[in-house]
């Protein structure tokens, strides 16, 4: 969440599993890049509603509120939603392997939606 708000794509993707990601990894990467080229993030808040785990995988149910402007436009936009993030332990670290629910990241790329 912090790396997305900071619009730091390299650090953001250190938390995503390239091999284990369930959706199209390349489309997801392109969607994040498109977000960073399209939006200026003004604020990003999130609340973890629930965490479930089976020992190697962990689901996080997150409610979120994002405020942003489109680059070269001062009109502020706001999105809210609920997203389920699926993480798996890979080499001792949790890595994102799947997303479902509301589009938290990458909504600027229609092909990702």
PDB file of C-alpha atoms in Angstrom:
ATOM      1  CA  UNK A   1       0.000   0.000   0.000  1.00  0.00           C
ATOM      2  CA  UNK A   2       2.771   2.420   0.935  1.00  0.00           C
ATOM      3  CA  UNK A   3       4.775   1.730  -2.221  1.00  0.00           C
ATOM      4  CA  UNK A   4       1.698   2.252  -4.406  1.00  0.00           C
ATOM      5  CA  UNK A   5       0.968   5.575  -2.716  1.00  0.00           C
ATOM      6  CA  UNK A   6       4.628   6.563  -3.149  1.00  0.00           C
ATOM      7  CA  UNK A   7       4.318   5.467  -6.799  1.00  0.00           C
ATOM      8  CA  UNK A   8       7.480   3.360  -6.509  1.00  0.00           C
ATOM      9  CA  UNK A   9       6.977   0.530  -8.994  1.00  0.00           C
ATOM     10  CA  UNK A  10      10.257  -1.280  -8.250  1.00  0.00           C
ATOM     11  CA  UNK A  11       9.559  -1.543  -4.526  1.00  0.00           C
ATOM     12  CA  UNK A  12       5.877  -2.288  -5.141  1.00  0.00           C
ATOM     13  CA  UNK A  13       6.747  -5.348  -7.222  1.00  0.00           C
ATOM     14  CA  UNK A  14       9.134  -6.722  -4.577  1.00  0.00           C
ATOM     15  CA  UNK A  15       5.900  -7.746  -2.800  1.00  0.00           C
ATOM     16  CA  UNK A  16       4.398  -9.526  -5.846  1.00  0.00           C
ATOM     17  CA  UNK A  17       5.279 -13.082  -6.850  1.00  0.00           C
ATOM     18  CA  UNK A  18       6.279 -13.127 -10.514  1.00  0.00           C
ATOM     19  CA  UNK A  19       5.957 -16.915 -10.824  1.00  0.00           C
ATOM     20  CA  UNK A  20       3.068 -17.496  -8.459  1.00  0.00           C
ATOM     21  CA  UNK A  21       0.791 -14.605  -9.422  1.00  0.00           C
ATOM     22  CA  UNK A  22      -2.593 -16.095 -10.419  1.00  0.00           C
ATOM     23  CA  UNK A  23      -3.629 -13.351 -12.817  1.00  0.00           C
ATOM     24  CA  UNK A  24      -1.627 -12.094 -15.798  1.00  0.00           C
ATOM     25  CA  UNK A  25       1.547 -10.714 -14.171  1.00  0.00           C
ATOM     26  CA  UNK A  26       2.571  -8.680 -17.231  1.00  0.00           C
ATOM     27  CA  UNK A  27      -0.894  -7.093 -17.554  1.00  0.00           C
ATOM     28  CA  UNK A  28      -0.816  -6.276 -13.838  1.00  0.00           C
ATOM     29  CA  UNK A  29       2.612  -4.660 -14.164  1.00  0.00           C
ATOM     30  CA  UNK A  30       1.418  -2.666 -17.177  1.00  0.00           C
ATOM     31  CA  UNK A  31      -1.697  -1.585 -15.243  1.00  0.00           C
ATOM     32  CA  UNK A  32       0.382  -0.339 -12.307  1.00  0.00           C
ATOM     33  CA  UNK A  33       2.718   1.539 -14.668  1.00  0.00           C
ATOM     34  CA  UNK A  34      -0.327   3.067 -16.377  1.00  0.00           C
ATOM     35  CA  UNK A  35      -1.686   4.187 -12.989  1.00  0.00           C
ATOM     36  CA  UNK A  36       1.595   5.877 -12.148  1.00  0.00           C
ATOM     37  CA  UNK A  37       1.663   7.599 -15.556  1.00  0.00           C
ATOM     38  CA  UNK A  38      -1.998   8.659 -15.305  1.00  0.00           C
ATOM     39  CA  UNK A  39      -2.616   9.529 -11.656  1.00  0.00           C
ATOM     40  CA  UNK A  40      -1.099  11.566  -8.902  1.00  0.00           C
ATOM     41  CA  UNK A  41      -2.079   9.844  -5.651  1.00  0.00           C
ATOM     42  CA  UNK A  42      -3.244  12.401  -3.081  1.00  0.00           C
ATOM     43  CA  UNK A  43      -4.222  10.050  -0.304  1.00  0.00           C
ATOM     44  CA  UNK A  44      -4.660   6.376   0.316  1.00  0.00           C
ATOM     45  CA  UNK A  45      -6.231   4.863   3.410  1.00  0.00           C
ATOM     46  CA  UNK A  46      -6.963   1.220   4.061  1.00  0.00           C
ATOM     47  CA  UNK A  47      -8.411  -0.939   6.798  1.00  0.00           C
ATOM     48  CA  UNK A  48      -7.821  -4.662   7.154  1.00  0.00           C
ATOM     49  CA  UNK A  49     -11.208  -6.202   7.929  1.00  0.00           C
ATOM     50  CA  UNK A  50     -10.145  -9.821   8.250  1.00  0.00           C
ATOM     51  CA  UNK A  51      -7.104 -12.057   7.902  1.00  0.00           C
ATOM     52  CA  UNK A  52      -7.331 -15.788   7.356  1.00  0.00           C
ATOM     53  CA  UNK A  53      -4.381 -18.145   7.036  1.00  0.00           C
ATOM     54  CA  UNK A  54      -3.651 -21.800   6.384  1.00  0.00           C
ATOM     55  CA  UNK A  55       0.007 -21.561   7.403  1.00  0.00           C
ATOM     56  CA  UNK A  56       1.449 -20.881   3.949  1.00  0.00           C
ATOM     57  CA  UNK A  57      -1.232 -18.690   2.370  1.00  0.00           C
ATOM     58  CA  UNK A  58      -2.907 -15.661   3.872  1.00  0.00           C
ATOM     59  CA  UNK A  59      -6.026 -13.815   2.727  1.00  0.00           C
ATOM     60  CA  UNK A  60      -6.403 -10.149   3.660  1.00  0.00           C
ATOM     61  CA  UNK A  61      -9.783  -8.509   3.260  1.00  0.00           C
ATOM     62  CA  UNK A  62      -9.113  -4.795   2.881  1.00  0.00           C
ATOM     63  CA  UNK A  63     -11.455  -1.812   2.700  1.00  0.00           C
ATOM     64  CA  UNK A  64      -9.851   1.214   1.095  1.00  0.00           C
ATOM     65  CA  UNK A  65     -10.325   4.829   0.130  1.00  0.00           C
ATOM     66  CA  UNK A  66      -8.148   6.401  -2.563  1.00  0.00           C
ATOM     67  CA  UNK A  67      -8.008  10.068  -3.619  1.00  0.00           C
ATOM     68  CA  UNK A  68      -6.157  11.098  -6.767  1.00  0.00           C
ATOM     69  CA  UNK A  69      -5.975  13.578  -9.615  1.00  0.00           C
ATOM     70  CA  UNK A  70      -5.375  12.763 -13.230  1.00  0.00           C
ATOM     71  CA  UNK A  71      -2.030  14.220 -14.284  1.00  0.00           C
ATOM     72  CA  UNK A  72      -2.450  17.676 -15.850  1.00  0.00           C
ATOM     73  CA  UNK A  73      -5.904  18.017 -14.315  1.00  0.00           C
ATOM     74  CA  UNK A  74      -6.724  19.428 -10.890  1.00  0.00           C
ATOM     75  CA  UNK A  75     -10.081  17.697 -10.425  1.00  0.00           C
ATOM     76  CA  UNK A  76      -9.888  15.365  -7.453  1.00  0.00           C
ATOM     77  CA  UNK A  77     -11.319  11.857  -7.808  1.00  0.00           C
ATOM     78  CA  UNK A  78     -12.170   9.419  -5.065  1.00  0.00           C
ATOM     79  CA  UNK A  79     -12.626   5.663  -5.117  1.00  0.00           C
ATOM     80  CA  UNK A  80     -13.611   3.303  -2.348  1.00  0.00           C
ATOM     81  CA  UNK A  81     -13.889  -0.442  -2.313  1.00  0.00           C
ATOM     82  CA  UNK A  82     -13.163  -3.793  -0.762  1.00  0.00           C
ATOM     83  CA  UNK A  83     -10.484  -6.098  -2.113  1.00  0.00           C
ATOM     84  CA  UNK A  84      -9.277  -9.548  -1.131  1.00  0.00           C
ATOM     85  CA  UNK A  85      -5.532  -9.997  -1.417  1.00  0.00           C
ATOM     86  CA  UNK A  86      -4.005 -13.481  -1.416  1.00  0.00           C
ATOM     87  CA  UNK A  87      -0.427 -13.856  -0.193  1.00  0.00           C
ATOM     88  CA  UNK A  88       1.775 -16.932  -0.111  1.00  0.00           C
ATOM     89  CA  UNK A  89       4.967 -17.518   1.851  1.00  0.00           C
ATOM     90  CA  UNK A  90       7.832 -17.667  -0.644  1.00  0.00           C
ATOM     91  CA  UNK A  91      11.355 -18.013   0.758  1.00  0.00           C
ATOM     92  CA  UNK A  92      10.137 -16.834   4.148  1.00  0.00           C
ATOM     93  CA  UNK A  93       8.364 -13.711   2.852  1.00  0.00           C
ATOM     94  CA  UNK A  94       4.737 -13.112   1.987  1.00  0.00           C
ATOM     95  CA  UNK A  95       4.257 -12.323  -1.704  1.00  0.00           C
ATOM     96  CA  UNK A  96       1.046 -11.246  -3.408  1.00  0.00           C
ATOM     97  CA  UNK A  97      -0.291 -14.013  -5.651  1.00  0.00           C
ATOM     98  CA  UNK A  98      -3.876 -12.941  -6.308  1.00  0.00           C
ATOM     99  CA  UNK A  99      -6.490 -10.198  -6.141  1.00  0.00           C
ATOM    100  CA  UNK A 100     -10.273 -10.209  -6.238  1.00  0.00           C
ATOM    101  CA  UNK A 101     -13.086  -7.794  -5.520  1.00  0.00           C
ATOM    102  CA  UNK A 102     -12.956  -4.099  -6.342  1.00  0.00           C
ATOM    103  CA  UNK A 103     -10.092  -2.881  -8.513  1.00  0.00           C
ATOM    104  CA  UNK A 104      -7.631  -1.511  -5.971  1.00  0.00           C
ATOM    105  CA  UNK A 105      -4.693  -1.099  -8.348  1.00  0.00           C
ATOM    106  CA  UNK A 106      -4.527  -0.847 -12.123  1.00  0.00           C
ATOM    107  CA  UNK A 107      -7.962   0.560 -12.917  1.00  0.00           C
ATOM    108  CA  UNK A 108      -6.456   2.987 -15.448  1.00  0.00           C
ATOM    109  CA  UNK A 109      -5.746   0.058 -17.825  1.00  0.00           C
ATOM    110  CA  UNK A 110      -9.076  -1.244 -19.190  1.00  0.00           C
ATOM    111  CA  UNK A 111      -7.486  -4.557 -20.208  1.00  0.00           C
ATOM    112  CA  UNK A 112      -6.614  -5.340 -16.583  1.00  0.00           C
ATOM    113  CA  UNK A 113     -10.213  -4.896 -15.423  1.00  0.00           C
TER     114      UNK A 113
END
